[in-house]
Amino acid sequence: MADAGATEDQPSIVILTGAGISKESGLATFRDADGIWARYRIEDVATPEAYARDPERVLGFYNARRRGAVADDVHPNAAHLALARLEADWPGEVLIVTQNIDDLHERAGSKNLIHMHGELLKARCTACTGLHPWRDDITLDDACPACGSLGTLRPHVVWFGEMPLGLDDIGMALDACALFMSIGTSGNVYPAAGFVQQVRRLGRARTVELNLEPSEGATLFEHARYGPASDIVPAFVEGLLTRGLAAADGD
Ligand code: BV8
C-alpha cells in the first residue's frame, strides 16, 4: 500500500466496499432476503469451529462460491469501474478496503486495495502458511504446492472470530483521509462497521454512505446517496472528479 498521507492539495480517500457493490455483477449479498445467510448458517460454514468439525462442508461452501465468482458471465460492473477511474484520476491517494472476497475490484483496474476478509481465489496452507493462487476446488486430497503437506489447504478467507487482514494500514489510512465512503455494506460486521466512527472521532473527513437503502449504521454518516451501486457510484465519482470533495456534501 502507498503512504496514506493527505495534504490539502492531495486529499486522500478511503472507500469501504461490501457485497452490495458486486450484486449487479451477479454475486449474492449476505443479509438481503435472497442472500447467502438465508440459505446457510454462519456457524456451519464461516467459523474456524465449523471447519474443524466438518472441513468438507466448509470447503464445499467456498468451492461453490469460487465457481460462481470465476463464471464467464461475472464481470466488474459500472461501480467497480468508476472506483478504478477515481484511483487513476484523483490527485491524492485512493484506498479501497473491501470486505468482499471476489476479485472484481482488481479486474476493474483498482490497484490500491486491501481485502480485509481475504480472497476467494487464494488457498492458504495451515502447515506452512503459504498463500497460493487457486481457481479450482480445494479438497482434502490436495497437497500444498510449497511444503507438500496433504489436506492442509483452506480458503484464504477471514471467518467469524478470526482477525481481519491489514488493520494497521487501514487504521492509518482512516486517520489520514479527507473522505470516507462506504458502499454496498449493511454495517453488521465489525470491525468494518466501526470505521465510520473512527473517522468521525477525528472530525477531519467527510463521511458518505452509498447503498441501495439506509444501512444499519446509516445515521453515523453525514451524507448519503441511495440507489443501485451501478447508478450512484459512477455519478458520485463524476462529481468528485469535476467539483472536488465538496461534491460529497448533500444527500
Ligand atoms: C474480529 C467470510 C477480532 C468471508 C465474513 C458479538 C458476538 C460475537 C462476535 C462479535 C460480536 N460483535 C462483534 C463481533 C465480531 C464479529 C462480528 O462482527 N459479528 C457480527 C455478526 C456481530 N466479527 C468478527 O468476528 C471479525 N473478526 O472481530 O476479530 C478483532 C478484535 C479487535 C479488532 C479487530 C478485530 C471477522 C469478520 C469476518 C467475517 N467474515 N465472511 C466470506 O465468506 O465472504 S463476513 C461477511 O459479511 C462477508 O465477508 C461480508 O463482506 C461481510 C459484510 O457483509 P456485507 O458486505 O455488508 O453484505 P450484506 O449482505 O450484509 O449487505 C449488503 C448491503 O448491500 C445491504 O445493505 C444492501 O442493501 C446493499 N445492496 C444490495 N444490492 C445493492 C446494494 N447496494 C448498492 N447496490 C446494490 N445493487
Coordinates of C-alpha atoms and ligand atoms in Angstrom, one line a residue:
M1 CA 0.0 0.0 0.0
A2 CA 1.2 3.5 -0.8
D3 CA 1.8 6.0 2.1
A4 CA -1.5 7.2 3.4
G5 CA -0.6 10.8 3.9
A6 CA -3.0 13.6 2.9
T7 CA -2.3 17.2 2.1
E8 CA -4.8 20.0 1.2
D9 CA -3.9 19.6 -2.5
Q10 CA -3.9 15.9 -2.4
P11 CA -6.6 14.8 0.0
S12 CA -6.8 11.0 0.4
I13 CA -10.0 8.9 0.1
V14 CA -10.8 5.6 1.8
I15 CA -13.6 3.5 0.3
L16 CA -15.1 0.6 2.2
T17 CA -17.0 -1.8 0.0
G18 CA -19.3 -4.7 0.7
A19 CA -21.3 -7.3 -1.1
G20 CA -23.8 -4.8 -2.5
I21 CA -21.2 -3.5 -4.9
S22 CA -20.9 -6.9 -6.5
K23 CA -24.7 -7.7 -6.6
E24 CA -25.2 -6.3 -10.1
S25 CA -22.3 -8.4 -11.3
G26 CA -24.3 -11.5 -10.3
L27 CA -22.8 -12.3 -6.9
A28 CA -25.1 -12.7 -3.9
T29 CA -25.1 -10.5 -0.9
F30 CA -25.3 -12.0 2.6
R31 CA -28.1 -10.4 4.6
D32 CA -30.7 -9.5 1.9
A33 CA -33.8 -11.7 1.7
D34 CA -32.2 -13.7 -1.1
G35 CA -28.7 -13.6 0.5
I36 CA -26.2 -16.3 1.4
W37 CA -27.1 -16.2 5.1
A38 CA -30.7 -17.0 4.2
R39 CA -29.5 -20.4 2.9
Y40 CA -26.6 -21.2 5.2
R41 CA -26.0 -20.7 8.9
I42 CA -22.8 -18.7 9.7
E43 CA -21.8 -21.2 12.4
D44 CA -22.0 -24.1 9.9
V45 CA -19.8 -22.6 7.2
A46 CA -17.9 -19.4 8.2
T47 CA -16.1 -20.1 11.5
P48 CA -12.9 -21.9 12.4
E49 CA -15.0 -24.2 14.6
A50 CA -17.2 -25.2 11.6
Y51 CA -14.0 -26.0 9.6
A52 CA -12.6 -28.1 12.4
R53 CA -15.9 -30.0 12.8
D54 CA -16.7 -30.6 9.1
P55 CA -14.0 -29.3 6.7
E56 CA -15.6 -30.9 3.6
R57 CA -18.8 -28.9 4.2
V58 CA -16.9 -25.7 4.6
L59 CA -14.7 -26.4 1.6
G60 CA -17.9 -27.2 -0.4
F61 CA -19.5 -23.9 0.5
Y62 CA -16.4 -21.9 -0.7
N63 CA -15.9 -24.2 -3.7
A64 CA -19.4 -23.4 -4.9
R65 CA -18.8 -19.6 -4.4
R66 CA -15.4 -19.8 -6.2
R67 CA -17.1 -21.5 -9.2
G68 CA -19.7 -18.7 -9.2
A69 CA -17.1 -16.0 -8.9
V70 CA -15.0 -17.2 -11.9
A71 CA -18.0 -17.9 -14.1
D72 CA -17.8 -16.4 -17.6
D73 CA -20.8 -14.1 -17.1
V74 CA -19.4 -12.5 -13.9
H75 CA -17.7 -9.1 -14.7
P76 CA -16.9 -5.9 -12.8
N77 CA -19.9 -3.5 -13.1
A78 CA -20.0 0.2 -13.6
A79 CA -19.5 0.9 -9.8
H80 CA -16.2 -1.1 -9.7
L81 CA -15.0 0.6 -12.9
A82 CA -15.9 4.1 -11.5
L83 CA -13.8 3.4 -8.4
A84 CA -10.8 2.3 -10.6
R85 CA -11.2 5.6 -12.6
L86 CA -11.3 7.6 -9.3
E87 CA -8.0 5.9 -8.2
A88 CA -6.4 6.7 -11.6
D89 CA -7.6 10.4 -11.8
W90 CA -7.9 11.7 -8.2
P91 CA -4.9 13.9 -7.2
G92 CA -4.5 12.1 -3.8
E93 CA -4.4 8.5 -2.6
V94 CA -7.5 6.4 -3.1
L95 CA -7.6 3.2 -1.0
I96 CA -10.3 0.6 -1.4
V97 CA -10.8 -1.6 1.7
T98 CA -13.1 -4.4 0.6
Q99 CA -14.9 -6.9 2.7
N100 CA -15.6 -8.8 -0.5
I101 CA -13.6 -11.9 -1.3
D102 CA -14.2 -11.7 -5.0
D103 CA -11.7 -10.2 -7.4
L104 CA -13.9 -7.7 -9.2
H105 CA -12.1 -4.6 -7.9
E106 CA -8.8 -5.9 -9.3
R107 CA -10.4 -6.9 -12.6
A108 CA -11.8 -3.3 -12.9
G109 CA -8.3 -2.0 -12.6
S110 CA -8.1 -0.9 -8.9
K111 CA -4.5 -1.3 -7.6
N112 CA -4.5 0.2 -4.0
L113 CA -6.7 -2.4 -2.4
I114 CA -6.9 -4.3 0.9
H115 CA -9.0 -7.5 1.1
M116 CA -9.7 -7.3 4.8
H117 CA -11.8 -10.6 4.8
G118 CA -9.4 -12.4 2.4
E119 CA -9.6 -13.7 -1.1
L120 CA -11.6 -16.5 -2.6
L121 CA -9.1 -17.1 -5.4
K122 CA -6.3 -18.0 -3.0
A123 CA -5.6 -21.1 -0.8
R124 CA -3.7 -20.9 2.4
C125 CA -1.7 -23.8 3.9
T126 CA -2.3 -24.3 7.6
A127 CA 1.0 -26.2 7.9
C128 CA 3.5 -23.7 6.3
T129 CA 1.2 -20.6 6.0
G130 CA 2.0 -20.3 2.3
L131 CA -0.5 -18.5 0.0
H132 CA -1.3 -19.8 -3.4
P133 CA -3.4 -18.6 -6.3
W134 CA -6.3 -21.1 -6.6
R135 CA -9.1 -21.1 -9.1
D136 CA -10.3 -24.7 -8.8
D137 CA -12.0 -26.5 -5.9
I138 CA -9.9 -27.0 -2.7
T139 CA -10.2 -30.6 -1.5
L140 CA -8.7 -32.6 1.4
D141 CA -6.7 -34.6 -1.2
D142 CA -4.8 -31.5 -2.4
A143 CA -1.1 -31.1 -1.5
C144 CA 0.3 -27.7 -0.6
P145 CA 2.4 -26.6 -3.6
A146 CA 5.1 -25.2 -1.2
C147 CA 5.5 -27.8 1.6
G148 CA 3.8 -30.8 0.1
S149 CA 1.5 -31.4 3.1
L150 CA -1.7 -33.2 2.3
G151 CA -5.1 -31.9 3.3
T152 CA -3.8 -28.6 4.8
L153 CA -5.1 -26.1 2.3
R154 CA -8.0 -23.9 3.4
P155 CA -9.7 -20.9 1.7
H156 CA -7.8 -17.7 2.3
V157 CA -10.8 -16.1 3.9
V158 CA -11.4 -14.5 7.4
W159 CA -14.0 -16.4 9.3
F160 CA -16.0 -15.0 12.2
G161 CA -13.8 -15.0 15.2
E162 CA -10.6 -14.6 13.1
M163 CA -8.6 -11.4 12.8
P164 CA -9.3 -9.4 9.7
L165 CA -6.3 -8.5 7.5
G166 CA -4.5 -5.2 7.0
L167 CA -5.9 -3.5 10.1
D168 CA -2.8 -1.4 10.8
D169 CA -2.7 0.0 7.3
I170 CA -6.4 0.5 7.3
G171 CA -6.3 2.4 10.6
M172 CA -3.6 4.8 9.4
A173 CA -5.5 5.4 6.2
L174 CA -8.7 6.1 8.1
D175 CA -6.9 8.6 10.3
A176 CA -5.4 10.4 7.4
C177 CA -8.3 10.6 4.9
A178 CA -10.4 13.6 3.9
L179 CA -13.3 11.5 2.7
F180 CA -14.6 8.1 3.8
M181 CA -17.1 6.4 1.6
S182 CA -19.0 3.2 2.5
I183 CA -20.5 1.4 -0.5
G184 CA -22.9 -1.6 -0.5
T185 CA -22.4 -2.8 3.0
S186 CA -25.1 -3.4 5.7
G187 CA -22.9 -2.3 8.6
N188 CA -23.4 -5.5 10.5
V189 CA -19.9 -6.9 10.7
Y190 CA -17.1 -5.5 12.9
P191 CA -14.5 -4.1 12.8
A192 CA -15.5 -2.7 9.3
A193 CA -18.8 -1.4 10.7
G194 CA -16.9 0.8 13.1
F195 CA -14.6 2.5 10.6
V196 CA -17.0 5.4 10.2
Q197 CA -16.9 6.1 13.9
Q198 CA -13.1 6.0 13.9
V199 CA -13.1 8.6 11.1
R200 CA -15.7 10.8 12.8
R201 CA -13.8 10.8 16.1
L202 CA -11.0 12.8 14.4
G203 CA -13.5 15.1 12.7
R204 CA -11.3 15.7 9.7
A205 CA -13.1 13.8 7.0
R206 CA -16.4 13.9 5.2
T207 CA -18.4 10.6 5.6
V208 CA -20.8 9.3 2.9
E209 CA -22.9 6.1 2.7
L210 CA -23.8 4.9 -0.8
N211 CA -26.2 2.0 -0.6
L212 CA -29.4 0.6 -2.1
E213 CA -31.2 1.6 1.1
P214 CA -30.2 3.1 4.5
S215 CA -27.9 0.5 6.3
E216 CA -27.8 -0.4 10.0
G217 CA -25.3 2.4 10.6
A218 CA -26.8 5.0 8.2
T219 CA -27.2 7.6 10.9
L220 CA -23.5 7.5 11.6
F221 CA -22.8 9.1 8.2
E222 CA -23.1 12.8 7.4
H223 CA -24.2 12.3 3.8
A224 CA -25.8 9.6 1.8
R225 CA -26.8 8.5 -1.7
Y226 CA -29.3 5.7 -2.2
G227 CA -29.9 3.5 -5.3
P228 CA -28.2 0.7 -7.2
A229 CA -24.4 0.9 -7.0
S230 CA -24.0 0.9 -10.8
D231 CA -26.0 4.2 -10.9
I232 CA -25.0 6.1 -7.8
V233 CA -21.3 5.3 -7.7
P234 CA -20.4 6.5 -11.2
A235 CA -22.4 9.7 -10.6
F236 CA -20.7 10.3 -7.3
V237 CA -17.3 9.7 -8.8
E238 CA -18.0 12.0 -11.7
G239 CA -19.0 14.7 -9.1
L240 CA -15.7 14.3 -7.2
L241 CA -13.6 14.4 -10.3
T242 CA -15.3 17.6 -11.6
R243 CA -16.1 19.5 -8.4
G244 CA -13.7 18.0 -5.7
L245 CA -14.6 17.0 -2.2
A246 CA -17.5 19.4 -1.9
A247 CA -19.4 17.1 -4.3
A248 CA -19.7 14.7 -1.3
D249 CA -21.9 17.1 0.6
G250 CA -25.7 16.9 0.4
D251 CA -28.0 13.9 0.0
Ligands
BV8_1 C1 -12.9 -9.9 14.6 C2 -16.2 -14.6 5.4 C3 -11.4 -9.6 16.4 C4 -15.8 -14.5 4.0 C5 -17.2 -12.9 6.7 C6 -20.8 -10.2 19.1 C7 -20.7 -11.6 19.2 C8 -19.8 -12.3 18.5 C9 -18.9 -11.7 17.7 C10 -19.0 -10.4 17.6 C11 -19.9 -9.6 18.3 N1 -19.8 -8.3 17.9 C12 -18.8 -8.2 17.0 C13 -18.3 -9.5 16.8 C14 -17.2 -9.8 15.9 C15 -17.6 -10.3 14.6 C16 -18.9 -9.6 14.1 O1 -18.9 -8.5 13.6 N2 -20.0 -10.3 14.2 C17 -21.3 -9.7 13.8 C18 -22.2 -10.7 13.2 C19 -21.9 -9.1 15.1 N3 -16.5 -10.0 13.7 C20 -15.5 -10.9 13.5 O2 -15.5 -12.0 14.0 C21 -14.4 -10.4 12.7 N4 -13.2 -10.6 13.4 O3 -13.7 -9.2 15.1 O4 -11.7 -10.2 15.1 C22 -11.0 -8.2 16.4 C23 -10.7 -7.6 17.6 C24 -10.3 -6.3 17.7 C25 -10.1 -5.5 16.5 C26 -10.4 -6.1 15.3 C27 -10.8 -7.5 15.3 C28 -14.2 -11.2 11.4 C29 -15.4 -10.8 10.5 C30 -15.2 -11.5 9.2 C31 -16.4 -12.3 8.9 N5 -16.3 -12.9 7.6 N6 -17.3 -13.8 5.7 C32 -17.0 -14.8 3.2 O5 -17.5 -16.0 3.3 O6 -17.3 -14.0 2.4 S1 -18.4 -11.7 7.0 C33 -19.4 -11.4 5.6 O7 -20.0 -10.2 6.0 C34 -18.7 -11.1 4.4 O8 -17.3 -11.0 4.5 C35 -19.2 -9.7 4.1 O9 -18.3 -9.0 3.3 C36 -19.4 -9.1 5.4 C37 -20.1 -7.9 5.4 O10 -21.4 -8.1 4.8 P1 -21.8 -7.0 3.7 O11 -20.7 -6.9 2.7 O12 -22.2 -5.8 4.4 O13 -23.1 -7.7 3.0 P2 -24.6 -7.6 3.4 O14 -25.3 -8.7 2.7 O15 -24.7 -7.7 4.9 O16 -25.1 -6.2 3.0 C38 -25.2 -5.9 1.6 C39 -25.7 -4.4 1.5 O17 -25.6 -4.1 0.1 C40 -27.1 -4.2 2.0 O18 -27.1 -3.0 2.9 C41 -27.9 -4.0 0.8 O19 -29.0 -3.1 0.9 C42 -26.9 -3.4 -0.2 N7 -27.1 -3.7 -1.6 C43 -27.8 -4.7 -2.2 N8 -27.8 -4.6 -3.5 C44 -27.2 -3.4 -3.8 C45 -26.8 -2.8 -2.6 N9 -26.2 -1.6 -2.5 C46 -25.9 -1.0 -3.7 N10 -26.3 -1.5 -4.9 C47 -26.9 -2.7 -5.0 N11 -27.3 -3.2 -6.2

